[in-house]
Amino acid sequence: MEAAGKEEISVEDEAVDKTIFKDCSKIAFYRRQKQRLTEKAAYQALLDSVTTGKDSTRFQIINEVAKVPLLAEVYGIEGNIFRLKINEETPLKPRYEVPDVLTSKPSTVRLTSCSGDTGSLVLADGKGDLKCHITANPFKVDLVSEEEVVMSINSLGQLYFEHLQNPLKQRATKENEEDTSVDTTQENQDELGLWEEKFENFVDVKVNGPASIGLDFSLHGFEHLYGIPQHAESHQLKNTGDGDAYRLYNLDVYGYKIQDKMGIYGSVPYLLAHKLGRTLGIFWLNASETLVEISTEPAVKYTLTQMGPVAAKQKVESRTDVRWMSESGIIDVFLLTGPTPSDVFRQYSYLTGTQAMPPLFSLGYHQCRWNYEDEQDVKAVDAGFDEHDIPYDVMWLDIEHTEGKRYFTWDKKRFPNPKRMQELLRSKKRKLVVISDPHIKVDPNYSVYAKAKEQGFFVRNHDGGDFEGVCWPGLSSYLDFTNPKVREWYSSLFAFSVYQGSTDILHVWNDMNEPSVFRGPELTMQKNAIHHGNWEHRELHNIYGFYQQMATAEGLIQRSKGKERPFVLTRSFFAGSQKYGAVWTGDNTAEWSYLKISVPMLLTLSITGISFCGADVGGFIGNPEAELLVRWYQAGAYQPFFRSHATKNTRRREPWLFGEEHTRLIREAIRERYALLPYWYSLFYFAHVASQPIMRPLWIEFPGELETFGVEDEYMLGSALLVHPVTEPKATVVDVFLPGSNEVWYDSKTFSHWKGACTVKIPVSLDTIPVFQRGGSVVPIKTTIGKSTGCMTDSPYGLRVALSTKGSAVGEVYLDDGHSFQYLHQKQFLHRKFLFSSGVLINSCADERGRYPSKCVVEQIFFLGLKKQPSSVTAHSSDGKAQPVAFTYCAKTSTLSLEKLSLNIGADWKVHIQ
Ligand code: NOJ
């Protein structure tokens, strides 16, 4: 372990103690919002103040006690979105509004005001089927869709807005100053934490005083809510009890507790609600510490009847109340009105962007460990994969590869010739990922530090000097990524000429960017540290890591002169991080429960826009037994970001260290991943262009089936594969729920099939990964597996055609060069569609804009669910030539296999089965 001055910095000392994190009772703005509401009068809207501008309708709202007018603005946004902003009309100074998250200024649609009665205002979108019904007193907004109220805002009167005030000292000198909205008596100061808040040994001095905001939303008829990552919790959001709100506050929580609502590495303040016939989204654009309370009233109530003591069931409409509370900033909330899950995904990505199209290599398998010791070690591990015939794409180097945790440098003893090492990897078309954290070692001789210091690029203390905190290198300063100049400069550090020893196969991992500050309050930065524009850290804490990933991705793009797609993994994230790369779930533990929770955690990330996500395979902390490791590889192979990783003091666990049988099983799992790459890559493209998540909870694919709403031990990969990872030790059977009464599902290994809408018991041994193909789908695969994705560019394709109950199937494949932006700028891509019906499989163009010369052929087509043995099979090319095709039919499994085909993937052709 690196010595930092006289001190040793170690993860065990610094990060493992969970009591260093706050629960709600220790958060002053939470206590204030919970305690003070009842003392306040309700807000009312002043309808005679309404003005209609080009983009929005504005009016004042006021609370008779606080008497500080707030300004509400309602916007209609293209694609059935409403935006509600509430700010002080004339704040003492500007309040923080989160920049850089919305991809552009959303296009507004004009809202027409229809006559409400005297006490209300009705705003309708152009088509008139969506309306905002604003009631003046008490202030309330109902969102009405086709005459049905789907959501009410402030119907519980929890609108809360602490207006900025002069500090006490200044106020005392002002005559007649009276502010009854905030209790300033001395005895309440500590409890309310208005100007100062203590936690453990830390005192948070608040120059702006209390500034928190809050609002309630009632979702009518909804019982199922999802989203607001990141928590190690169930996919479906739970009701929160007192003091048990979901916390959104990016923190470095080593070995985080599971089934817990504490904030961990990243935050996306966005939730989705779903019921039969409608999906909604609420996106709360605020980057300060945020708490979310959820309370569901189920559809059935028990009431006492006059008939006697027996409670009677009474059907009432269910409702879920959601209360958002943030420490500062303004209320800026987007209401995504759906009505379908896909509509909500599109609406959200319209605001925050879609998943970046990743380079193909990054969908392969990644091998990581803290740390691969030296070049020799890298060479040996790399060779190990070839010896054991296991494909992999990326070797990772953690912090020890640097000279004393000085990022952008190499430890000269361990890595004397980084280019030589990269050339070795390149020779097998593999890549390298190295770590680059946001803390910069305080060392005037370290050029990154010296330059940043000189230019004033570090976050500052509230008293003006550079902020210094302890992290891996010892005393460090933290780059202020919120400053566009800092981002520009940081991006420039990735230029090949600047980053000595880097080559174009090197990609980047941003870690510790919550930011993690050892010995800081809750292991992070003091909230009164100062950023660009003089904003306090408290205003923007949750978006700090987002900015680092943004600058890193930009740097990698620039070093290639705009030609190549970057790969950047980040631990911390915010709404919109999907535009910059991948996210993982941080320091998990090598226990079965962590394997199991990885599924709901990734599903939650996926539906909040972050499709490229994964969990450390094997569990970062501790030593997985062979069985757990195998099961984790099998699960990871079907998760978007597939990387194994382990912390320093764990035993080595490369795939071949657990005996031949386990090596074989891990090899099989990784090879399955590689076989499915064309499907994965296509899914990423659809996430990129059409906002559709890759890992999908069942409710997304089956939004009309109540039984799917709570399922989180299995999921869909795209719309064609259902995956049910085995997450229990010594499992011999798993219960798999196969949804959809009109569906048929095929076991992808045994080819057995079941009609949907049932739970089946699937016997499993250690080599079983329960994966089912949905009838009616075509899944493209690769039939030959190479050492890495790059080695498979020209290898042939196969198609797995699973017939629906009606005997048809459809599917798509997307391909391009796998690494550049030519797909975008030159339209160099192929998007093909496969359609099977009435015995004919047709390959046709799905997007005429794309052109890409591919030599690849489809050499194998496998049909599932073909009831009758064909008499002949012929392939027809577009020039009219027909060729007989050799086939094997198996009556027992109802499968037909066409082999030795040579049909170009990008050409029009048909295969007739007679
Ligand atoms: C914490 C990260 O979560 C972990 O993945 C990494 O190995 C260590 N930091 C060291 O860089």
PDB file of C-alpha atoms in Angstrom, residues 279-448:
ATOM      1  CA  THR A 279     -47.030   4.553 -17.297  1.00  0.00           C
ATOM      2  CA  LEU A 280     -45.882   7.906 -15.919  1.00  0.00           C
ATOM      3  CA  GLY A 281     -42.543   9.439 -15.040  1.00  0.00           C
ATOM      4  CA  ILE A 282     -41.516  12.144 -12.573  1.00  0.00           C
ATOM      5  CA  PHE A 283     -38.095  13.668 -13.171  1.00  0.00           C
ATOM      6  CA  TRP A 284     -37.027  15.956 -10.339  1.00  0.00           C
ATOM      7  CA  LEU A 285     -34.139  17.940 -11.720  1.00  0.00           C
ATOM      8  CA  ASN A 286     -32.166  18.782  -8.622  1.00  0.00           C
ATOM      9  CA  ALA A 287     -28.559  17.875  -7.831  1.00  0.00           C
ATOM     10  CA  SER A 288     -28.491  18.571  -4.103  1.00  0.00           C
ATOM     11  CA  GLU A 289     -29.093  15.950  -1.443  1.00  0.00           C
ATOM     12  CA  THR A 290     -32.582  14.586  -2.032  1.00  0.00           C
ATOM     13  CA  LEU A 291     -34.963  12.344  -0.116  1.00  0.00           C
ATOM     14  CA  VAL A 292     -37.969  10.560  -1.512  1.00  0.00           C
ATOM     15  CA  GLU A 293     -40.843   9.179   0.514  1.00  0.00           C
ATOM     16  CA  ILE A 294     -43.282   6.701  -0.968  1.00  0.00           C
ATOM     17  CA  SER A 295     -46.623   5.704   0.471  1.00  0.00           C
ATOM     18  CA  THR A 296     -49.040   3.403  -1.279  1.00  0.00           C
ATOM     19  CA  GLU A 297     -52.656   2.974  -0.358  1.00  0.00           C
ATOM     20  CA  PRO A 298     -53.682  -0.356  -1.812  1.00  0.00           C
ATOM     21  CA  ALA A 299     -56.861  -0.767  -3.788  1.00  0.00           C
ATOM     22  CA  VAL A 300     -58.683  -2.593  -1.050  1.00  0.00           C
ATOM     23  CA  LYS A 301     -59.560  -1.015   2.253  1.00  0.00           C
ATOM     24  CA  TYR A 302     -61.041  -2.683   5.276  1.00  0.00           C
ATOM     25  CA  THR A 303     -63.683  -0.693   7.049  1.00  0.00           C
ATOM     26  CA  LEU A 304     -65.925  -1.543   9.915  1.00  0.00           C
ATOM     27  CA  THR A 305     -69.497  -1.998   8.860  1.00  0.00           C
ATOM     28  CA  GLN A 306     -72.657  -1.344  10.813  1.00  0.00           C
ATOM     29  CA  MET A 307     -73.376  -5.030  10.569  1.00  0.00           C
ATOM     30  CA  GLY A 308     -70.972  -5.855  13.354  1.00  0.00           C
ATOM     31  CA  PRO A 309     -67.331  -6.139  14.212  1.00  0.00           C
ATOM     32  CA  VAL A 310     -66.288  -7.858  11.004  1.00  0.00           C
ATOM     33  CA  ALA A 311     -64.348  -5.637   8.663  1.00  0.00           C
ATOM     34  CA  ALA A 312     -65.729  -5.393   5.166  1.00  0.00           C
ATOM     35  CA  LYS A 313     -63.632  -5.198   2.059  1.00  0.00           C
ATOM     36  CA  GLN A 314     -64.199  -2.036   0.169  1.00  0.00           C
ATOM     37  CA  LYS A 315     -62.801  -1.476  -3.279  1.00  0.00           C
ATOM     38  CA  VAL A 316     -61.320   1.964  -3.563  1.00  0.00           C
ATOM     39  CA  GLU A 317     -58.912   3.335  -6.081  1.00  0.00           C
ATOM     40  CA  SER A 318     -55.338   2.739  -5.063  1.00  0.00           C
ATOM     41  CA  ARG A 319     -53.001   5.676  -4.831  1.00  0.00           C
ATOM     42  CA  THR A 320     -49.349   6.256  -4.274  1.00  0.00           C
ATOM     43  CA  ASP A 321     -48.070   9.454  -2.744  1.00  0.00           C
ATOM     44  CA  VAL A 322     -44.540  10.502  -3.472  1.00  0.00           C
ATOM     45  CA  ARG A 323     -42.854  13.279  -1.589  1.00  0.00           C
ATOM     46  CA  TRP A 324     -39.620  14.768  -2.891  1.00  0.00           C
ATOM     47  CA  MET A 325     -37.405  16.853  -0.626  1.00  0.00           C
ATOM     48  CA  SER A 326     -34.134  18.487  -1.611  1.00  0.00           C
ATOM     49  CA  GLU A 327     -31.672  20.471   0.437  1.00  0.00           C
ATOM     50  CA  SER A 328     -31.463  23.427  -1.939  1.00  0.00           C
ATOM     51  CA  GLY A 329     -31.951  24.640  -5.506  1.00  0.00           C
ATOM     52  CA  ILE A 330     -35.366  25.165  -7.053  1.00  0.00           C
ATOM     53  CA  ILE A 331     -38.320  22.958  -7.824  1.00  0.00           C
ATOM     54  CA  ASP A 332     -37.919  21.920 -11.443  1.00  0.00           C
ATOM     55  CA  VAL A 333     -39.946  18.857 -12.233  1.00  0.00           C
ATOM     56  CA  PHE A 334     -40.844  17.141 -15.478  1.00  0.00           C
ATOM     57  CA  LEU A 335     -43.989  15.096 -15.692  1.00  0.00           C
ATOM     58  CA  LEU A 336     -43.700  12.419 -18.344  1.00  0.00           C
ATOM     59  CA  THR A 337     -47.184  11.388 -19.230  1.00  0.00           C
ATOM     60  CA  GLY A 338     -46.518   8.208 -21.201  1.00  0.00           C
ATOM     61  CA  PRO A 339     -48.951   6.573 -21.721  1.00  0.00           C
ATOM     62  CA  THR A 340     -46.843   3.461 -22.499  1.00  0.00           C
ATOM     63  CA  PRO A 341     -43.495   2.470 -20.968  1.00  0.00           C
ATOM     64  CA  SER A 342     -41.814   3.082 -24.346  1.00  0.00           C
ATOM     65  CA  ASP A 343     -43.323   6.564 -24.489  1.00  0.00           C
ATOM     66  CA  VAL A 344     -41.932   7.363 -21.055  1.00  0.00           C
ATOM     67  CA  PHE A 345     -38.465   6.106 -22.104  1.00  0.00           C
ATOM     68  CA  ARG A 346     -38.622   8.321 -25.168  1.00  0.00           C
ATOM     69  CA  GLN A 347     -39.819  11.309 -23.168  1.00  0.00           C
ATOM     70  CA  TYR A 348     -37.012  10.925 -20.632  1.00  0.00           C
ATOM     71  CA  SER A 349     -34.318  10.487 -23.266  1.00  0.00           C
ATOM     72  CA  TYR A 350     -35.660  13.471 -25.155  1.00  0.00           C
ATOM     73  CA  LEU A 351     -34.709  15.456 -22.070  1.00  0.00           C
ATOM     74  CA  THR A 352     -31.489  13.778 -20.950  1.00  0.00           C
ATOM     75  CA  GLY A 353     -30.172  11.895 -23.992  1.00  0.00           C
ATOM     76  CA  THR A 354     -29.921   8.245 -24.880  1.00  0.00           C
ATOM     77  CA  GLN A 355     -27.319   5.610 -24.107  1.00  0.00           C
ATOM     78  CA  ALA A 356     -24.089   6.329 -25.977  1.00  0.00           C
ATOM     79  CA  MET A 357     -23.383   3.803 -28.714  1.00  0.00           C
ATOM     80  CA  PRO A 358     -20.523   1.827 -27.204  1.00  0.00           C
ATOM     81  CA  PRO A 359     -17.538   0.470 -29.072  1.00  0.00           C
ATOM     82  CA  LEU A 360     -18.190  -3.206 -29.733  1.00  0.00           C
ATOM     83  CA  PHE A 361     -15.210  -4.383 -27.667  1.00  0.00           C
ATOM     84  CA  SER A 362     -16.803  -3.002 -24.527  1.00  0.00           C
ATOM     85  CA  LEU A 363     -19.627  -5.526 -24.845  1.00  0.00           C
ATOM     86  CA  GLY A 364     -17.119  -8.349 -24.544  1.00  0.00           C
ATOM     87  CA  TYR A 365     -15.763  -9.651 -21.267  1.00  0.00           C
ATOM     88  CA  HIS A 366     -13.547  -7.418 -19.070  1.00  0.00           C
ATOM     89  CA  GLN A 367     -10.885  -8.770 -16.729  1.00  0.00           C
ATOM     90  CA  CYS A 368     -10.133  -6.538 -13.763  1.00  0.00           C
ATOM     91  CA  ARG A 369      -8.465  -6.787 -10.398  1.00  0.00           C
ATOM     92  CA  TRP A 370      -7.053  -4.349  -7.906  1.00  0.00           C
ATOM     93  CA  ASN A 371      -4.338  -4.760  -9.055  1.00  0.00           C
ATOM     94  CA  TYR A 372      -2.637  -6.536 -11.877  1.00  0.00           C
ATOM     95  CA  GLU A 373       0.801  -6.078 -10.451  1.00  0.00           C
ATOM     96  CA  ASP A 374       3.064  -5.419 -13.384  1.00  0.00           C
ATOM     97  CA  GLU A 375       3.589  -5.961 -17.071  1.00  0.00           C
ATOM     98  CA  GLN A 376       4.580  -9.580 -16.456  1.00  0.00           C
ATOM     99  CA  ASP A 377       1.378 -10.186 -14.576  1.00  0.00           C
ATOM    100  CA  VAL A 378      -0.679  -8.652 -17.379  1.00  0.00           C
ATOM    101  CA  LYS A 379       1.150 -10.784 -19.899  1.00  0.00           C
ATOM    102  CA  ALA A 380       0.573 -13.953 -17.891  1.00  0.00           C
ATOM    103  CA  VAL A 381      -3.118 -13.291 -17.321  1.00  0.00           C
ATOM    104  CA  ASP A 382      -3.593 -12.409 -20.970  1.00  0.00           C
ATOM    105  CA  ALA A 383      -1.874 -15.643 -21.984  1.00  0.00           C
ATOM    106  CA  GLY A 384      -4.010 -17.553 -19.489  1.00  0.00           C
ATOM    107  CA  PHE A 385      -7.116 -16.692 -21.448  1.00  0.00           C
ATOM    108  CA  ASP A 386      -5.610 -18.042 -24.645  1.00  0.00           C
ATOM    109  CA  GLU A 387      -4.300 -21.186 -22.955  1.00  0.00           C
ATOM    110  CA  HIS A 388      -7.728 -21.899 -21.588  1.00  0.00           C
ATOM    111  CA  ASP A 389      -9.494 -20.903 -24.756  1.00  0.00           C
ATOM    112  CA  ILE A 390     -11.541 -18.224 -23.028  1.00  0.00           C
ATOM    113  CA  PRO A 391     -12.374 -15.107 -25.009  1.00  0.00           C
ATOM    114  CA  TYR A 392     -11.890 -11.730 -23.390  1.00  0.00           C
ATOM    115  CA  ASP A 393     -11.560  -8.175 -24.648  1.00  0.00           C
ATOM    116  CA  VAL A 394     -10.217  -5.875 -21.998  1.00  0.00           C
ATOM    117  CA  MET A 395      -7.458  -5.933 -19.408  1.00  0.00           C
ATOM    118  CA  TRP A 396      -7.900  -3.404 -16.580  1.00  0.00           C
ATOM    119  CA  LEU A 397      -5.357  -1.613 -14.431  1.00  0.00           C
ATOM    120  CA  ASP A 398      -6.349  -0.143 -11.091  1.00  0.00           C
ATOM    121  CA  ILE A 399      -4.660   2.649  -9.105  1.00  0.00           C
ATOM    122  CA  GLU A 400      -1.381   0.834  -8.469  1.00  0.00           C
ATOM    123  CA  HIS A 401      -0.346   1.119 -12.100  1.00  0.00           C
ATOM    124  CA  THR A 402       0.456   4.787 -11.526  1.00  0.00           C
ATOM    125  CA  GLU A 403       3.422   6.495  -9.935  1.00  0.00           C
ATOM    126  CA  GLY A 404       2.041   6.948  -6.426  1.00  0.00           C
ATOM    127  CA  LYS A 405      -1.595   7.330  -7.532  1.00  0.00           C
ATOM    128  CA  ARG A 406      -0.717  10.194  -9.802  1.00  0.00           C
ATOM    129  CA  TYR A 407      -3.176   9.577 -12.626  1.00  0.00           C
ATOM    130  CA  PHE A 408      -1.878   9.844 -16.182  1.00  0.00           C
ATOM    131  CA  THR A 409       1.475   8.402 -15.061  1.00  0.00           C
ATOM    132  CA  TRP A 410       2.884   4.871 -14.936  1.00  0.00           C
ATOM    133  CA  ASP A 411       4.763   3.157 -12.150  1.00  0.00           C
ATOM    134  CA  LYS A 412       8.107   2.874 -13.890  1.00  0.00           C
ATOM    135  CA  LYS A 413       9.194  -0.282 -12.117  1.00  0.00           C
ATOM    136  CA  ARG A 414       6.016  -2.233 -12.650  1.00  0.00           C
ATOM    137  CA  PHE A 415       5.104  -0.855 -16.043  1.00  0.00           C
ATOM    138  CA  PRO A 416       8.374   0.238 -17.622  1.00  0.00           C
ATOM    139  CA  ASN A 417       7.034   0.039 -21.143  1.00  0.00           C
ATOM    140  CA  PRO A 418       3.289   0.617 -21.274  1.00  0.00           C
ATOM    141  CA  LYS A 419       3.267   0.850 -25.055  1.00  0.00           C
ATOM    142  CA  ARG A 420       4.879  -2.555 -25.402  1.00  0.00           C
ATOM    143  CA  MET A 421       2.222  -3.970 -23.099  1.00  0.00           C
ATOM    144  CA  GLN A 422      -0.540  -2.373 -25.158  1.00  0.00           C
ATOM    145  CA  GLU A 423       0.999  -3.721 -28.351  1.00  0.00           C
ATOM    146  CA  LEU A 424       0.762  -7.213 -26.929  1.00  0.00           C
ATOM    147  CA  LEU A 425      -2.926  -6.696 -26.233  1.00  0.00           C
ATOM    148  CA  ARG A 426      -3.440  -5.057 -29.592  1.00  0.00           C
ATOM    149  CA  SER A 427      -1.967  -8.086 -31.347  1.00  0.00           C
ATOM    150  CA  LYS A 428      -5.004 -10.025 -30.119  1.00  0.00           C
ATOM    151  CA  LYS A 429      -7.333  -7.118 -30.823  1.00  0.00           C
ATOM    152  CA  ARG A 430      -7.742  -6.545 -27.115  1.00  0.00           C
ATOM    153  CA  LYS A 431      -7.851  -3.280 -25.167  1.00  0.00           C
ATOM    154  CA  LEU A 432      -6.638  -1.763 -21.942  1.00  0.00           C
ATOM    155  CA  VAL A 433      -8.633   0.277 -19.439  1.00  0.00           C
ATOM    156  CA  VAL A 434      -6.832   2.344 -16.814  1.00  0.00           C
ATOM    157  CA  ILE A 435      -8.200   4.238 -13.863  1.00  0.00           C
ATOM    158  CA  SER A 436      -8.314   8.007 -13.529  1.00  0.00           C
ATOM    159  CA  ASP A 437      -9.808   9.423 -10.338  1.00  0.00           C
ATOM    160  CA  PRO A 438     -10.830  13.043  -9.690  1.00  0.00           C
ATOM    161  CA  HIS A 439      -8.498  13.606  -6.725  1.00  0.00           C
ATOM    162  CA  ILE A 440      -5.066  14.925  -7.626  1.00  0.00           C
ATOM    163  CA  LYS A 441      -2.122  14.325  -5.345  1.00  0.00           C
ATOM    164  CA  VAL A 442      -0.860  17.497  -3.723  1.00  0.00           C
ATOM    165  CA  ASP A 443       2.635  17.484  -5.156  1.00  0.00           C
ATOM    166  CA  PRO A 444       4.082  20.538  -6.864  1.00  0.00           C
ATOM    167  CA  ASN A 445       6.320  18.256  -8.931  1.00  0.00           C
ATOM    168  CA  TYR A 446       3.355  16.429 -10.423  1.00  0.00           C
ATOM    169  CA  SER A 447       2.539  18.325 -13.565  1.00  0.00           C
ATOM    170  CA  VAL A 448      -1.210  17.667 -13.438  1.00  0.00           C
TER     171      VAL A 448
END
